[in-house]
Structure formats: structure tokens, C-alpha cells
Short mmCIF file of C-alpha atoms and ligand atoms in Angstrom, two decimals:
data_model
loop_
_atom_site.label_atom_id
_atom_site.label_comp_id
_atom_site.label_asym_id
_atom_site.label_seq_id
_atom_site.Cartn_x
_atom_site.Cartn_y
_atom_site.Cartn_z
CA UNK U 276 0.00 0.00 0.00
CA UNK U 277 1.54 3.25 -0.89
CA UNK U 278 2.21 5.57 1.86
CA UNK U 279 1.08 9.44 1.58
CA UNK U 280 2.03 12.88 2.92
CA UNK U 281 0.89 16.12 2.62
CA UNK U 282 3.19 18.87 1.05
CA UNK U 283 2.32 22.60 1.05
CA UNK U 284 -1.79 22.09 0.30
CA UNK U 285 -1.51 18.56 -1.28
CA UNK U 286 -1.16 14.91 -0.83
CA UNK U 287 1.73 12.94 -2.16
CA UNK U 288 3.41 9.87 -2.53
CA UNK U 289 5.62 9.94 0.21
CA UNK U 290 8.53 8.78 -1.86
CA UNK U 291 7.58 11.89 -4.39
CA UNK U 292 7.33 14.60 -1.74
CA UNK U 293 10.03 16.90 -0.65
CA UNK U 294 10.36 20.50 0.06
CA UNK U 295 12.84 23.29 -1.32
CA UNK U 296 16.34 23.16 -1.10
CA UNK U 297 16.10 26.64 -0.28
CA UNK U 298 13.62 26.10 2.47
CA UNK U 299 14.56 27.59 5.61
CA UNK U 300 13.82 24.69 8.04
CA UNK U 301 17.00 22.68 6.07
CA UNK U 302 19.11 25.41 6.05
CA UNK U 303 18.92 27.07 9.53
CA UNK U 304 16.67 25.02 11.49
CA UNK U 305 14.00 28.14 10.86
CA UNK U 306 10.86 25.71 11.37
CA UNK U 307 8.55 23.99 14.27
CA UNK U 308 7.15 21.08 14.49
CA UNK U 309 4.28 18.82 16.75
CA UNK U 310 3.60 15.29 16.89
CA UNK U 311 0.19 13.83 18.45
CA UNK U 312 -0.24 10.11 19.39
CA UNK U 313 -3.28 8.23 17.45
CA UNK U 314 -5.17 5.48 19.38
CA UNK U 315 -7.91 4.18 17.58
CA UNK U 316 -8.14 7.09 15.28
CA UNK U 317 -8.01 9.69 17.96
CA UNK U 318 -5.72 12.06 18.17
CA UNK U 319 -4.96 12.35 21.95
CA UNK U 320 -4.39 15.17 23.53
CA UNK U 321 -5.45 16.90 20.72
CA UNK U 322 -6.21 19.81 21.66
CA UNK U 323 -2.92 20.68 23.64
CA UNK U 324 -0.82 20.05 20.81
CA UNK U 325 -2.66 22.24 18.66
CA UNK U 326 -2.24 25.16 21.14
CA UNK U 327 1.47 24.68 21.50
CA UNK U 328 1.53 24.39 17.82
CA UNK U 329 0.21 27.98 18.04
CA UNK U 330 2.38 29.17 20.42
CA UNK U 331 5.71 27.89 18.63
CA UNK U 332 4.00 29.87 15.89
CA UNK U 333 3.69 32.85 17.50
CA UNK U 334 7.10 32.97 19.36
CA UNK U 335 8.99 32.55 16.16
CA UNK U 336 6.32 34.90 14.08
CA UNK U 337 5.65 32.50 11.71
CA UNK U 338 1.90 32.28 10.44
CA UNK U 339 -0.30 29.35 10.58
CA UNK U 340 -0.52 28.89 6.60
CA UNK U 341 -4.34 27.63 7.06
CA UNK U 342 -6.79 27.44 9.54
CA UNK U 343 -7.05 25.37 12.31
CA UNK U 344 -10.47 23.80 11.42
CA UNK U 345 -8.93 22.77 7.96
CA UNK U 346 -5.55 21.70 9.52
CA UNK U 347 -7.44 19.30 11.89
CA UNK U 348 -9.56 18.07 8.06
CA UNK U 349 -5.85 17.21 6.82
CA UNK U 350 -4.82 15.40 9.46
CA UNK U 351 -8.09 12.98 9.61
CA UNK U 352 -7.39 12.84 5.48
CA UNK U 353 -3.95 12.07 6.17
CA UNK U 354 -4.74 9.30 8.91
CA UNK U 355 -7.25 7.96 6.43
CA UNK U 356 -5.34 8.03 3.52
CA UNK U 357 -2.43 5.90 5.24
CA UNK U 358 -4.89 3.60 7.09
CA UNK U 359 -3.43 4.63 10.10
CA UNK U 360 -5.45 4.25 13.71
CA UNK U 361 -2.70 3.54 15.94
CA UNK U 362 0.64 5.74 15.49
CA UNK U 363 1.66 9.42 15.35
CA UNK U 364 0.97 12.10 13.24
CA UNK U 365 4.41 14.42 12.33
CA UNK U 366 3.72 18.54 11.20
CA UNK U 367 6.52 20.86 10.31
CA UNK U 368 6.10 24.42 9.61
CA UNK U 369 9.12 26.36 8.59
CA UNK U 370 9.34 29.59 7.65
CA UNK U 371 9.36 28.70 3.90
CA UNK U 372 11.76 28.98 0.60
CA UNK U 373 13.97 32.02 -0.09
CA UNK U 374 17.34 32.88 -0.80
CA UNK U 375 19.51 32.46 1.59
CA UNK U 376 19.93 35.46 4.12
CA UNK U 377 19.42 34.76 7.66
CA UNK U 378 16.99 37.61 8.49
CA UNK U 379 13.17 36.70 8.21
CA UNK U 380 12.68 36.78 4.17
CA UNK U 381 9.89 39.11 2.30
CA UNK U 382 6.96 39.52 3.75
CA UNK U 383 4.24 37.23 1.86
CA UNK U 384 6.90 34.27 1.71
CA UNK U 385 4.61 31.56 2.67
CA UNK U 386 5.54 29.16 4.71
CA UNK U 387 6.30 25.45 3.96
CA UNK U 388 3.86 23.04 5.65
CA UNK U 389 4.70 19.37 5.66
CA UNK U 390 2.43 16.24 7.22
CA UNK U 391 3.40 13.07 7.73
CA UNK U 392 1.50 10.01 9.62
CA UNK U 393 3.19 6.32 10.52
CA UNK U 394 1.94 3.02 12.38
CA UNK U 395 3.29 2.39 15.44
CA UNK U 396 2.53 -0.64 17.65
CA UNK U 397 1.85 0.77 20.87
CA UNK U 398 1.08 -3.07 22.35
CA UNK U 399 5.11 -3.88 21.53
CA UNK U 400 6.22 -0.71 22.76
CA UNK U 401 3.72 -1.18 26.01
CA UNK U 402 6.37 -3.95 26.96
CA UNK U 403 8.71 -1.18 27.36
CA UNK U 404 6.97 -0.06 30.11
CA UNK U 405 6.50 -3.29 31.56
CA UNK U 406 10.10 -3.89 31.70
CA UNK U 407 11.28 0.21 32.54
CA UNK U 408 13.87 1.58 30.56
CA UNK U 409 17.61 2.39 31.57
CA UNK U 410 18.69 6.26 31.13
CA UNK U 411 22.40 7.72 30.83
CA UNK U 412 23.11 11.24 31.38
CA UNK U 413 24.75 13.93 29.52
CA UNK U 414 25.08 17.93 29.73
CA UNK U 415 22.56 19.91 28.49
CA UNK U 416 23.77 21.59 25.91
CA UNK U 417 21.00 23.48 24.05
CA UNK U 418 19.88 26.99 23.65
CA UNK U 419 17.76 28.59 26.00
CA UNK U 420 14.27 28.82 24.70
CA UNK U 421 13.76 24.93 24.89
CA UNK U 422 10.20 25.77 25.31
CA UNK U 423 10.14 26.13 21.56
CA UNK U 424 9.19 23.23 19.71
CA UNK U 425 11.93 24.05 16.89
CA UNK U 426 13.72 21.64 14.90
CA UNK U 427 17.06 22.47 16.07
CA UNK U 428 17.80 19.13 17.91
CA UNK U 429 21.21 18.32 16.87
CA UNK U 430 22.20 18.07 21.03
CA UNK U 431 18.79 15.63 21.54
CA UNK U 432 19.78 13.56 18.50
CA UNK U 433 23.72 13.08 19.60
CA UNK U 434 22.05 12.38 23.41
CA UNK U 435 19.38 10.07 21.92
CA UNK U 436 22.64 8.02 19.83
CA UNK U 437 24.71 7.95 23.46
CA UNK U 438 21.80 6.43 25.38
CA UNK U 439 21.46 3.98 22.12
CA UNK U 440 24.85 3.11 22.16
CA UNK U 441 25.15 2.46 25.88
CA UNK U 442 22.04 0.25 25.45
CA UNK U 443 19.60 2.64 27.26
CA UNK U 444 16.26 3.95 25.59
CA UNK U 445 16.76 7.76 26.74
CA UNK U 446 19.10 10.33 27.96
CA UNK U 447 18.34 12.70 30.61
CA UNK U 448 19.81 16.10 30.46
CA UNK U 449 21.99 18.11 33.05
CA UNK U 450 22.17 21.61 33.39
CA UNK U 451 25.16 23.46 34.48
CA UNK U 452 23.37 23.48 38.31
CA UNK U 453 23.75 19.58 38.17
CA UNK U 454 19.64 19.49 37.92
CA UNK U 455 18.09 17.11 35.31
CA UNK U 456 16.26 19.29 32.89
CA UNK U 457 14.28 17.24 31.14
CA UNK U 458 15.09 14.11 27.96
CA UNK U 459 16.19 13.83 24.60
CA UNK U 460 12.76 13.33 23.59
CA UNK U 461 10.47 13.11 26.91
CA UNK U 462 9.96 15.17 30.05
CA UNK U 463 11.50 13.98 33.30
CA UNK U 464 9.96 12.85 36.82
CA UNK U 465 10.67 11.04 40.03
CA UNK U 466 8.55 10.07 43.22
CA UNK U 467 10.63 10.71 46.30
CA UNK U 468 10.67 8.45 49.01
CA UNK U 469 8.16 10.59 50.89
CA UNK U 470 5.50 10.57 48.01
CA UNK U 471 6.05 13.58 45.89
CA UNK U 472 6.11 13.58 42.48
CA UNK U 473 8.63 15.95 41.05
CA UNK U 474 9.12 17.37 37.79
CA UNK U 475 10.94 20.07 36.52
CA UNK U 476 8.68 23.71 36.02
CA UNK U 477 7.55 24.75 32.58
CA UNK U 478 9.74 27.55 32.25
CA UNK U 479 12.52 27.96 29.03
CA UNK U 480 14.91 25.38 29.92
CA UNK U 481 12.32 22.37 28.78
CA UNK U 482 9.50 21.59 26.32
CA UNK U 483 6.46 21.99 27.89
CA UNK U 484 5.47 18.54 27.24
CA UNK U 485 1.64 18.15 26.94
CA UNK U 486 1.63 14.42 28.26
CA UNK U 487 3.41 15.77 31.28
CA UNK U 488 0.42 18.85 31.61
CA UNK U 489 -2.49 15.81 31.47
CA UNK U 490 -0.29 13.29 33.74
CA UNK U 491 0.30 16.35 36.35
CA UNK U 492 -3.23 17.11 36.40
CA UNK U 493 -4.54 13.61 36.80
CA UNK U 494 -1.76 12.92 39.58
CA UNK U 495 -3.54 15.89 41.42
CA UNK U 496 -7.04 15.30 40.99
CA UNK U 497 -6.08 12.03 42.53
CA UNK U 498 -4.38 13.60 45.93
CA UNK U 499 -0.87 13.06 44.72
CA UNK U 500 1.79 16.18 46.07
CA UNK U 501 3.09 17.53 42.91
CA UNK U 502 6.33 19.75 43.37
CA UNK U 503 7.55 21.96 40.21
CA UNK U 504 11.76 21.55 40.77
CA UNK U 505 14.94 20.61 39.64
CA UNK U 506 16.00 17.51 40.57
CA UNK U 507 19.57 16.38 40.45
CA UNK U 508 20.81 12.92 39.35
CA UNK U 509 21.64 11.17 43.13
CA UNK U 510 18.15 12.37 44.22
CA UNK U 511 16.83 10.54 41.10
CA UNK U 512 18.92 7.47 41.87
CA UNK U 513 17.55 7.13 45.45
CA UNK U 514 14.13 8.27 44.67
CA UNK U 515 11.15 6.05 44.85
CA UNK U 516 10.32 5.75 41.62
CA UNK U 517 11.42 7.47 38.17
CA UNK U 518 9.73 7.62 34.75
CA UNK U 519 9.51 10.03 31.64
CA UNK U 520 6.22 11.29 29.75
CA UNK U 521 5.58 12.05 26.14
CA UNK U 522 3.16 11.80 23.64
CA UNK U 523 4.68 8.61 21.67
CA UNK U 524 5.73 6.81 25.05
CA UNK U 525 2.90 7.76 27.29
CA UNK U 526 4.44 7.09 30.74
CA UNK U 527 6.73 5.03 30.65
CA UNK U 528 9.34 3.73 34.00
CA UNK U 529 12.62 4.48 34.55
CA UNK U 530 14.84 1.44 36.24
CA UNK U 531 18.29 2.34 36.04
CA UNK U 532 20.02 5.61 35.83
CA UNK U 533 23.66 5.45 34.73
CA UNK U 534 24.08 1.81 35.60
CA UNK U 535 22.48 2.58 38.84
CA UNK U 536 18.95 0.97 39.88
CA UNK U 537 16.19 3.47 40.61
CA UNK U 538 14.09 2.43 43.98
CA UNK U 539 14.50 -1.79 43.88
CA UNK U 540 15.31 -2.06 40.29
CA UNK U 541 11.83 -2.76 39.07
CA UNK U 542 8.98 -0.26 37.52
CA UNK U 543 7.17 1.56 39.66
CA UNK U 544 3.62 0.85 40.75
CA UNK U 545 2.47 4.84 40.82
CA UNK U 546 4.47 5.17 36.92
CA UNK U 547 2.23 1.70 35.60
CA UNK U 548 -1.05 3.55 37.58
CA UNK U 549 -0.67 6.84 35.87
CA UNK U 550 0.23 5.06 32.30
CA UNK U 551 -3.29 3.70 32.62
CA UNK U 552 -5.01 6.65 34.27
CA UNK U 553 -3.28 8.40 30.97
CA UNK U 554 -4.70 6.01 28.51
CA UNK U 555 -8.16 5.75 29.94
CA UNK U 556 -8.29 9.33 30.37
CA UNK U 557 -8.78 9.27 26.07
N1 PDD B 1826 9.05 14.63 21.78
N2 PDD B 1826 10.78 17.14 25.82
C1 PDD B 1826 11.30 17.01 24.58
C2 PDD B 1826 12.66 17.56 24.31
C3 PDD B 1826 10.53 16.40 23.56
O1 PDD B 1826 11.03 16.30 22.32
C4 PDD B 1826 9.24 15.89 23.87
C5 PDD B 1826 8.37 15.23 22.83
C6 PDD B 1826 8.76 16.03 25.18
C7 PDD B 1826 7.41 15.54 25.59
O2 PDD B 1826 6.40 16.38 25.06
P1 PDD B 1826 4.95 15.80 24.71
O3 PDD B 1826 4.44 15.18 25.95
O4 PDD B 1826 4.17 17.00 24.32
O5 PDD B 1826 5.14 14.81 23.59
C8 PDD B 1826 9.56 16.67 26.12
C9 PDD B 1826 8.28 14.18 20.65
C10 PDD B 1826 7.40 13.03 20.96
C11 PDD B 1826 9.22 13.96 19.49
O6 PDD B 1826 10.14 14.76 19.34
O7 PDD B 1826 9.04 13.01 18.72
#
């Protein structure tokens, strides 16, 4: 079956579509992006993801090159085009094709808007959770509007390859302050061993993931202490429990940190409760 995407108003052949070579988002990283989770043809947390899709918009002054009624009519032509229910939906907006100069180009350039959609097999990667997943950590090295969802992620990529290469699924990363920040591709929590959940605030040193929003609020409509702090790797390693958030992993434990074993080595109880309490919640 052939595969589609959706380039600048229409569908294509995946294999046939591509963008300028002049396009901004390949040569300076000048673009945003968002990625939702589909589960049974929903798109969850939908509408989150569409408002940080906004703001990245708005922070890097880059207009929305349709509306969001008709962007939300793509995506369900997209998903149905592809035949996908379960997987993730991919958008890119950049802030289109023009000779190179690195201020903003004319006014009226339009932007370049790319959609793409793939399966994923949440059951296999739900034994990921079952088991917990090993981190390794590295210095944060980014810029300081992390907040952004921009494209620039050369320092997650070359995090994302040490963690694969030392046979761990993620990397958690430190700021200069020795507190984790957040990972290469997920937020970052722990429960302490008095029963708080801790996560770092939503300010410009991390994405403000929208899995970690809904998992914070259903933590607290349940009684659980939620603290907003930086947490440094030892607390991590002697905390109760540890496990990162996003919208492709869901919640997902952490059992080792650095070759060290988070609470007795095994998932967490409260990480499996809120993975469900996350899933039902859609
Ligand atoms: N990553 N932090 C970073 C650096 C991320 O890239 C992501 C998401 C998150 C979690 O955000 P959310 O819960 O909204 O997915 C936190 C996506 C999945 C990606 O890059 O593929």
C-alpha cells in the first residue's frame, strides 16, 4: 500500500514529496514542528498540541498557513489516507523557501507546511513499560528557549545516539546546576521516598510537554503532592520511583540511571497507575 504525505496544500506519494532546497527549516533550522499520538483514530491530547503548535508559531512569528479547522480536516485525510489508527501524526512548519539570508525573508513568503502520519505498535512498545527503561546522562547543551518546539535538535539527536549506544532507551539532560532538565525526547519525573512527584517547572529550559500537563493534572485530581523543581541525578537514583512522559511513550518507568537501579530495580507501581489513568483518560 503506498504511503502518503501532505506537502504545502496537497497529498503525495511519500517517496515523491520533498520541500525546497532553499527552504529555511533545512538550512537554519528556521521551522517547528508537533507530533500527536493516534489510538484508535483519535488524536490524543489533541487539543494541547494544537495550542502549543500555536504558540511555537507565535514565538517565532511564523503564520499558521491555514486554519485550524482545515488543519485538523488534513490530518483525519492524512490518517485515512495511510490507514493509520494507531501511530503518530508528524507537522513541520518552517518559515518557507527564499534565498539564503538569515533575516526573516519578504513579507508574503509563505511558509512550507509538511504532514506526515506512521503506524506504530503501541502493544510492543507497552512492553517497554512493563520492563522500565535504563537512562544515561549527559550535559545539556542546548539553547535557552527549549520551550520552543523548533527543529534544532542536533544536542537531543547526539544524546538520543549515546543512550542507544550504551544500550539505554533515553538520555536525561543536566544543566550546568547539576539538575536534570528534562530528555532527549520526553519530560522527566521522580517520586521521592516521601510521596512527591517531582518534575521540573515549565519555564525555558524544557519543552512543555503536553503528556506531562495531562499526567500532572490527573496525579492531582487524585491527591498526589506535585512539586515543580529541579531535581539532580543522586536524588533521582535514590528516589522512589522514576519515569519520563511524552506523547509517543505515554508514561513510561525508569529502572536504572547510569548503571544505577532506581528504587529496587523494578517499575514503579504509581508510573504503571498513571500510564493507565493516561490512557483511559482518552
Ligand atoms: N518529543 N521534551 C522534549 C525535548 C521532547 O522532544 C518531547 C516530545 C517532550 C514531551 O512532550 P509531549 O508530551 O508534548 O510529547 C519533552 C516528541 C514526541 C518527538 O520529538 O518526537
Amino acid at each position: 500500500m503506498s504511503r502518503f504525505s501532505y506537502v504545502n496544500g496537497r497529498f503525495l506519494r511519500h517517496a515523491d514529496a520533498s520541500v525546497s532546497i532553499d527552504d529555511r527549516g533545512f538550512l537554519f533550522g528556521d521551522a517547528i514542528y508537533e507530533v500527536w499520538s493516534v489510538r484508535s483514530g483519535t488524536l490524543l491530547d489533541a487539543a494541547g498540541h494544537f495550542a502549543r503548535l500555536q504558540r511555537s508559531l507565535g514565538e517565532l512569528k511564523i503564520d499558521l498557513p491555514l486554519s485550524l479547522a482545515a488543519l485538523r480536516l488534513v490530518i483525519r485525510e492524512l490518517l485515512r489516507r495511510n490507514r493509520v489508527r494507531d501511530g503518530l501524526v508528524y507537522l513541520e512548519i518552517s518559515r518557507g523557501a527564499a534565498r539564503r539570508d538569515h533575516a526573516f525573508p519578504p513579507a508574503g513568503t509563505p511558509p512550507t507546511l509538511v504532514l506526515t502520519c506512521k503506524r506504530i505498535d503501541f502493544d510492543a512498545a507497552g512492553k517497554r513499560a512493563e520492563t522500565g527503561i535504563g537512562i544515561i546522562s549527559v550535559p545539556d547543551q542546548r539553547w535557552g528557549r527549549c520551550d520552543i518546539k523548533t527543529v534544532n535538535l542536533l544536542p537531543n539527536v547526539l544524546a538520543k545516539q549515546a543512550a542507544r549506544e550504551a544500550g539505554a532507551f533515553e538520555a536525561w539532560l543536566v544543566d550546568q546546576a547539576g539538575l536534570v532538565t528534562e530528555g532527549a525526547s520526553s519530560n522527566a519525573w521522580i517520586l521521592t521516598q516521601d510521596g512527591v512527584l517531582v518534575t521540573r517547572p515549565a519555564d525555558h529550559s524544557i519543552l512543555h510537554g503536553i503528556t506531562r500537563a495531562t499526567v500532572m493534572r490527573l496525579a492531582k485530581a487524585e491527591g498526589y503532592a506535585v512539586e515543580e523543581r529541579g531535581f539532580s541525578l543522586e536524588e533521582a537514583q535514590s528516589a522512589r520511583e522514576a519515569f519520563i512522559t511524552s506523547a509517543t511513550t505515554f508514561v513510561t518507568p525508569v529502572v536504572r540511571i547510569d548503571d544505577r537501579p532506581v528504587g529496587n530495580g523494578a517499575p514503579g507501581s504509581l508510573a504503571a497507575h498513571l500510564r493507565q489513568a493516561y490512557l483511559e483518560a482518552h
